[in-house]
GROMACS .gro file of C-alpha atoms in nm:
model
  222
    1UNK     CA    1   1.888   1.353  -1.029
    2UNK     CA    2   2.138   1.116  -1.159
    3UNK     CA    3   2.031   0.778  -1.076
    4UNK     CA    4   1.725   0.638  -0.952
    5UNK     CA    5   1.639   0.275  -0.972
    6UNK     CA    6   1.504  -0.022  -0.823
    7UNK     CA    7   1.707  -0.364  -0.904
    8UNK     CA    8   1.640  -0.727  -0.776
    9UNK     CA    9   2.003  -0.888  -0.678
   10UNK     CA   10   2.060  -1.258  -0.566
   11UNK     CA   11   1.934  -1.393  -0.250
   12UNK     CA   12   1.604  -1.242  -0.304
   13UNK     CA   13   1.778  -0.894  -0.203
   14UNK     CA   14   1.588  -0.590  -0.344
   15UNK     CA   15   1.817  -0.241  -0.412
   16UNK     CA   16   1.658   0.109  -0.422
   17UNK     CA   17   1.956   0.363  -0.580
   18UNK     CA   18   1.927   0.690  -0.597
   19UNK     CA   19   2.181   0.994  -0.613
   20UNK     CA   20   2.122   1.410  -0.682
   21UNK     CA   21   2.426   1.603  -0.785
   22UNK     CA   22   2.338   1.971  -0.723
   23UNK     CA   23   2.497   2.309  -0.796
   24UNK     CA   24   2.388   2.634  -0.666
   25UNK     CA   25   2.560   2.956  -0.875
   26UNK     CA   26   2.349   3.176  -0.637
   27UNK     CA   27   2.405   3.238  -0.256
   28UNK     CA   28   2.134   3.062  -0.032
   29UNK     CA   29   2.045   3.031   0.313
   30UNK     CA   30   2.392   2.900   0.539
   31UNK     CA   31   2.663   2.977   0.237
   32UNK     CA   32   2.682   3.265   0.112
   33UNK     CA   33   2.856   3.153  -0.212
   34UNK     CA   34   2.868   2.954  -0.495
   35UNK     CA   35   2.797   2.600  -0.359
   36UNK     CA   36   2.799   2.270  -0.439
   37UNK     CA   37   2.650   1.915  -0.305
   38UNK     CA   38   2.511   1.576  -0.369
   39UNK     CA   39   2.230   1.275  -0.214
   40UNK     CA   40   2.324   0.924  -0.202
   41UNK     CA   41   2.072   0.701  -0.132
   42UNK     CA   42   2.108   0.272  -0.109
   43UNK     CA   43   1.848   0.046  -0.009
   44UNK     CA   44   1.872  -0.317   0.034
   45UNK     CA   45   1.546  -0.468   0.158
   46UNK     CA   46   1.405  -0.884   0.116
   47UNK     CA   47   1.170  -1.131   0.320
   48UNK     CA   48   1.245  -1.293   0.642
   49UNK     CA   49   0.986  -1.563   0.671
   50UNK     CA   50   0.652  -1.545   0.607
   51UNK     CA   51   0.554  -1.245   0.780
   52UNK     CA   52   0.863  -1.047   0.802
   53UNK     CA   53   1.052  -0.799   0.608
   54UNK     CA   54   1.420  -0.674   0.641
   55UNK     CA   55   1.551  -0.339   0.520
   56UNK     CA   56   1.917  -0.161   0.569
   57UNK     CA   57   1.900   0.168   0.426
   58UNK     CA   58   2.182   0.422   0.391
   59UNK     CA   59   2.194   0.784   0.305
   60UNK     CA   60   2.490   1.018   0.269
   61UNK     CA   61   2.429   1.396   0.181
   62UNK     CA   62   2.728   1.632   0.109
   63UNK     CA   63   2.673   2.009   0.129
   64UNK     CA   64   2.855   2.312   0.171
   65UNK     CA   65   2.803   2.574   0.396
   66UNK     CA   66   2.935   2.896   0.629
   67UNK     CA   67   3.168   2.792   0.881
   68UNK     CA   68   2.992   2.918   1.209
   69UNK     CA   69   3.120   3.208   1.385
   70UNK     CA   70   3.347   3.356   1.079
   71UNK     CA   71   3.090   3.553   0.948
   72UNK     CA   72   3.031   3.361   0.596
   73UNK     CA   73   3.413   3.445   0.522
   74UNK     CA   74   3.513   3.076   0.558
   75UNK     CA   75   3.317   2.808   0.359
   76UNK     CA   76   3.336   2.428   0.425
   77UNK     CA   77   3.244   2.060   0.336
   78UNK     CA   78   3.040   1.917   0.537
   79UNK     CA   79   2.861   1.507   0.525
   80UNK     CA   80   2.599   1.376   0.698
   81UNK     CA   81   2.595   1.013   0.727
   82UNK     CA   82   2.269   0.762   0.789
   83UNK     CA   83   2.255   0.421   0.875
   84UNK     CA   84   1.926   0.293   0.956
   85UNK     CA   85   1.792  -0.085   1.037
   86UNK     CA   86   1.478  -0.181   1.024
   87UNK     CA   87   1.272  -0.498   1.087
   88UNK     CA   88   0.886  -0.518   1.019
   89UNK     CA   89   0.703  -0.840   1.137
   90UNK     CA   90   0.323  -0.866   1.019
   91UNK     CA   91   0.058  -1.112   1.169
   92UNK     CA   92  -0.276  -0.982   1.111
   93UNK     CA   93  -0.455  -0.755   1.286
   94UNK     CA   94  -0.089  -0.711   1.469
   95UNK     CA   95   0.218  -0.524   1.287
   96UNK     CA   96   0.553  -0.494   1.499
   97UNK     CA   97   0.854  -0.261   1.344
   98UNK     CA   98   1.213  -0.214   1.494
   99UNK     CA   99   1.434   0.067   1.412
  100UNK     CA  100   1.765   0.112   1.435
  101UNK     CA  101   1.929   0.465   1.347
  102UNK     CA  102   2.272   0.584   1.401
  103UNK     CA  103   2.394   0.962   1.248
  104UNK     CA  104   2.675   1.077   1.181
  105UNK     CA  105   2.792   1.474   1.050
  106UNK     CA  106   3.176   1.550   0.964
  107UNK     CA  107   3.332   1.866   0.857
  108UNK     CA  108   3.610   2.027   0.763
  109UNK     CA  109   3.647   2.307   1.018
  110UNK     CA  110   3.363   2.227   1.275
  111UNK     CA  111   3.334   1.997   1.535
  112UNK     CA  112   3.184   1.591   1.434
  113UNK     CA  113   2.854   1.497   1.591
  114UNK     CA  114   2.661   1.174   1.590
  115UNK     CA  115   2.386   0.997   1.802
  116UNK     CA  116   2.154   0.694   1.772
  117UNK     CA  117   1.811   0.581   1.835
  118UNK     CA  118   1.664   0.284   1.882
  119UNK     CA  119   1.238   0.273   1.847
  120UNK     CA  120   0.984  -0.016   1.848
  121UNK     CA  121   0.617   0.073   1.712
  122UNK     CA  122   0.338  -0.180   1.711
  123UNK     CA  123   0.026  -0.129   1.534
  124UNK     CA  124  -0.342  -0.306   1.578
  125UNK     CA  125  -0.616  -0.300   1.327
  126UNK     CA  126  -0.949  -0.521   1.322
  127UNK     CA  127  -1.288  -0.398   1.273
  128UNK     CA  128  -1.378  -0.074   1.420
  129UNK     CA  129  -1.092  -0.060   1.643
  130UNK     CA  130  -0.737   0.101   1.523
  131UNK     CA  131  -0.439   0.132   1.752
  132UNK     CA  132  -0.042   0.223   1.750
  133UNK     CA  133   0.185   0.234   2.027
  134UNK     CA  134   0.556   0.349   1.979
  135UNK     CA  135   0.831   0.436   2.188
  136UNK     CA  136   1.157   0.544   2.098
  137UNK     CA  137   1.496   0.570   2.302
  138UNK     CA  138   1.764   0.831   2.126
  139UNK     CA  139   2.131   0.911   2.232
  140UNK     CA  140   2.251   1.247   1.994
  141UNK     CA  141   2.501   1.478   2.067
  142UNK     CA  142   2.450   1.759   1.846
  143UNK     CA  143   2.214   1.939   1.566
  144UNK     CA  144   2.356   1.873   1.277
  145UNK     CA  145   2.324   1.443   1.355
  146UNK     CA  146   1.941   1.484   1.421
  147UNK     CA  147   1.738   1.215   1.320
  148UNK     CA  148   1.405   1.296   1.209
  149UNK     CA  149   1.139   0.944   1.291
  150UNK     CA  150   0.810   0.903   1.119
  151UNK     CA  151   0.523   0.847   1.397
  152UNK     CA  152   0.164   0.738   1.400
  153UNK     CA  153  -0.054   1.026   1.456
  154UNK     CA  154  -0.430   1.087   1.399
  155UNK     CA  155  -0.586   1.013   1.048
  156UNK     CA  156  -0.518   1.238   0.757
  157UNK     CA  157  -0.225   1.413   0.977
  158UNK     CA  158   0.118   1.397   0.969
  159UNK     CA  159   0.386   1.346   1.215
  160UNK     CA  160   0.784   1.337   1.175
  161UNK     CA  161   0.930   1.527   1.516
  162UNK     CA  162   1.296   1.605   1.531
  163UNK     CA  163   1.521   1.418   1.778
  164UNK     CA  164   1.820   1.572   1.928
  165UNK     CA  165   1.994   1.529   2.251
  166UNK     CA  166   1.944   1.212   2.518
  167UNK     CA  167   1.582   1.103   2.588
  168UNK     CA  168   1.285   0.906   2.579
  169UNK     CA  169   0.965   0.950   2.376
  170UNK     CA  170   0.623   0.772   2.333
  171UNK     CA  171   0.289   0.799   2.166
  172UNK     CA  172  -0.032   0.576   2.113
  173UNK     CA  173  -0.305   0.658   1.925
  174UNK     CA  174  -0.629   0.508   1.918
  175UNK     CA  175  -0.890   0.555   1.675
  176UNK     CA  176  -1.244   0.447   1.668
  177UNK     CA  177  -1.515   0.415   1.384
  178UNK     CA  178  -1.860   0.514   1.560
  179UNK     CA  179  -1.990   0.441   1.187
  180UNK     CA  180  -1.913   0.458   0.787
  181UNK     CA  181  -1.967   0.850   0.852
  182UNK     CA  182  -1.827   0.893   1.217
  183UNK     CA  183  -1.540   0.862   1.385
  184UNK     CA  184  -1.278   0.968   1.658
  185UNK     CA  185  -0.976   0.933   1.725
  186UNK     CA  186  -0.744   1.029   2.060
  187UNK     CA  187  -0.370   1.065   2.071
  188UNK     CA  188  -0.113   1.087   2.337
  189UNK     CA  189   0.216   1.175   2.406
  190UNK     CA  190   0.515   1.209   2.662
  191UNK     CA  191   0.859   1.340   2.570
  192UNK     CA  192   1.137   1.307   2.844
  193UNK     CA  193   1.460   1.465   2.839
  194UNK     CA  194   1.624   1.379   3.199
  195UNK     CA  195   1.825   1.693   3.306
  196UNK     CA  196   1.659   1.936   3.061
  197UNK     CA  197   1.554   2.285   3.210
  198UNK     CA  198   1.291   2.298   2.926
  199UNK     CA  199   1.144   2.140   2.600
  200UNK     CA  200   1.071   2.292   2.309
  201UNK     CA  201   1.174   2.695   2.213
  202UNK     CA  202   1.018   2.994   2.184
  203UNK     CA  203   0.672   3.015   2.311
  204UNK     CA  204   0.622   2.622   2.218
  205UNK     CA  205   0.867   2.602   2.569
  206UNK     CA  206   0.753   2.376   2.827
  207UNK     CA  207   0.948   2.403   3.168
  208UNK     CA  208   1.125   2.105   3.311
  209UNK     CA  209   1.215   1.729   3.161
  210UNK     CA  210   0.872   1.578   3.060
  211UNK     CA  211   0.649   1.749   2.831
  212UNK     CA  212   0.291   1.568   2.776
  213UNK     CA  213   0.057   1.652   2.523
  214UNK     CA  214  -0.310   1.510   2.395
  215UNK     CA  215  -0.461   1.592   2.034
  216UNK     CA  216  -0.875   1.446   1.958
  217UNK     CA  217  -0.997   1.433   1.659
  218UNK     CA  218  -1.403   1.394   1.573
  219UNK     CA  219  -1.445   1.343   1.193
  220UNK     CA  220  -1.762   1.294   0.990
  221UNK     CA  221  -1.803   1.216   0.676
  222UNK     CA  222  -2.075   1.419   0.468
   0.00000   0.00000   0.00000
């Protein structure tokens, strides 16, 4: 890493930097030669009233790699680009956030890609009751411009799924504390994909456009 630092600018703006210069002397997965690359990040974040927050957030990574189909003869640049929006409004027990995303991926020899998404989670919290509801409209073309979008899932457990192609998805959650030592917790899911023969690959495959799923959780605390 060459830079990483947080700096407060005028207007009440806040800026996260960061940037990674790498160098691989060794062949690795997807070049198989010497290679070279780099990480931008920028962040510019600051209040928008009383109980909202804006943040613009851009990310750039540069890597080198095997052109497809020539066998690893043929070795090019390739950058992915990330623009993402985002807009957090908090009101206790309610918290609304809007994201914005749009990819892009450029390379030398290969074809561009790029895609967008646009997803709106809101999140409830008082007493024994926790909730989160988010659903999340994407537009993308091609692998390389995925978009990967964090997601509430059940407690302790992590969720980041993979977007690719045109499609819908949504989840809620909904947890519940029984008391200080019990609790449960129930999540769904629904991922649509209109004109999709399947979802998923491999023996995660589920035939047709809609793929629903449900995860429950009991925990208790010794």
């Amino acid at each position: 890493s060459i830079l990483d630092g947080r700096f407060r600018l005028p207007l009440g703006l806040m800026a996260l930097v960061s940037a990674d210069v790498h160098r691989f002397p060794q062949l690795r997965y997807g070049c198989y030669a010497h290679s070279t690359g780099a990480k931008w990040h920028l962040q510019l974040g600051r209040s928008a009233g009383r109980h909202g927050e804006v943040t613009v957030r851009y990310a750039l990574r540069h890597q080198q790699r095997n052109v497809p189909g020539t066998s690893g003869k043929v070795i090019e640049n390739t950058f992915r680009h990330q623009l993402q929006g985002q807009y957090r409004f908090t009101n206790e027990p309610w918290r609304f956030t809007t994201r914005v995303i749009f990819s892009w991926f450029n390379a030398e020899e290969s074809d561009n890609q790029q895609g967008w998404l646009v997803s709106q989670e809101v999140r409830y919290g008082q007493g024994r009751w926790q909730a989160a509801m988010q659903a999340t409209w994407h537009d993308i073309n091609g692998y390389y411009a995925r978009i990967y979008l964090s997601e509430s899932t059940l407690q302790y457990a992590f969720s980041m799924p993979m977007l690719q192609g045109r499609g819908f998805r949504t989840s809620a959650v909904v947890r519940y504390d029984v008391s200080e030592w019990l609790n449960i917790s129930v999540k769904y899911a629904l991922i649509a994909r209109p004109g999709a023969d399947s979802i998923g690959s491999d023996n995660a495959a589920t035939p047709g456009p809609i793929r629903q799923t449900w995860h429950i959780q009991l925990r208790w605390k010794f």
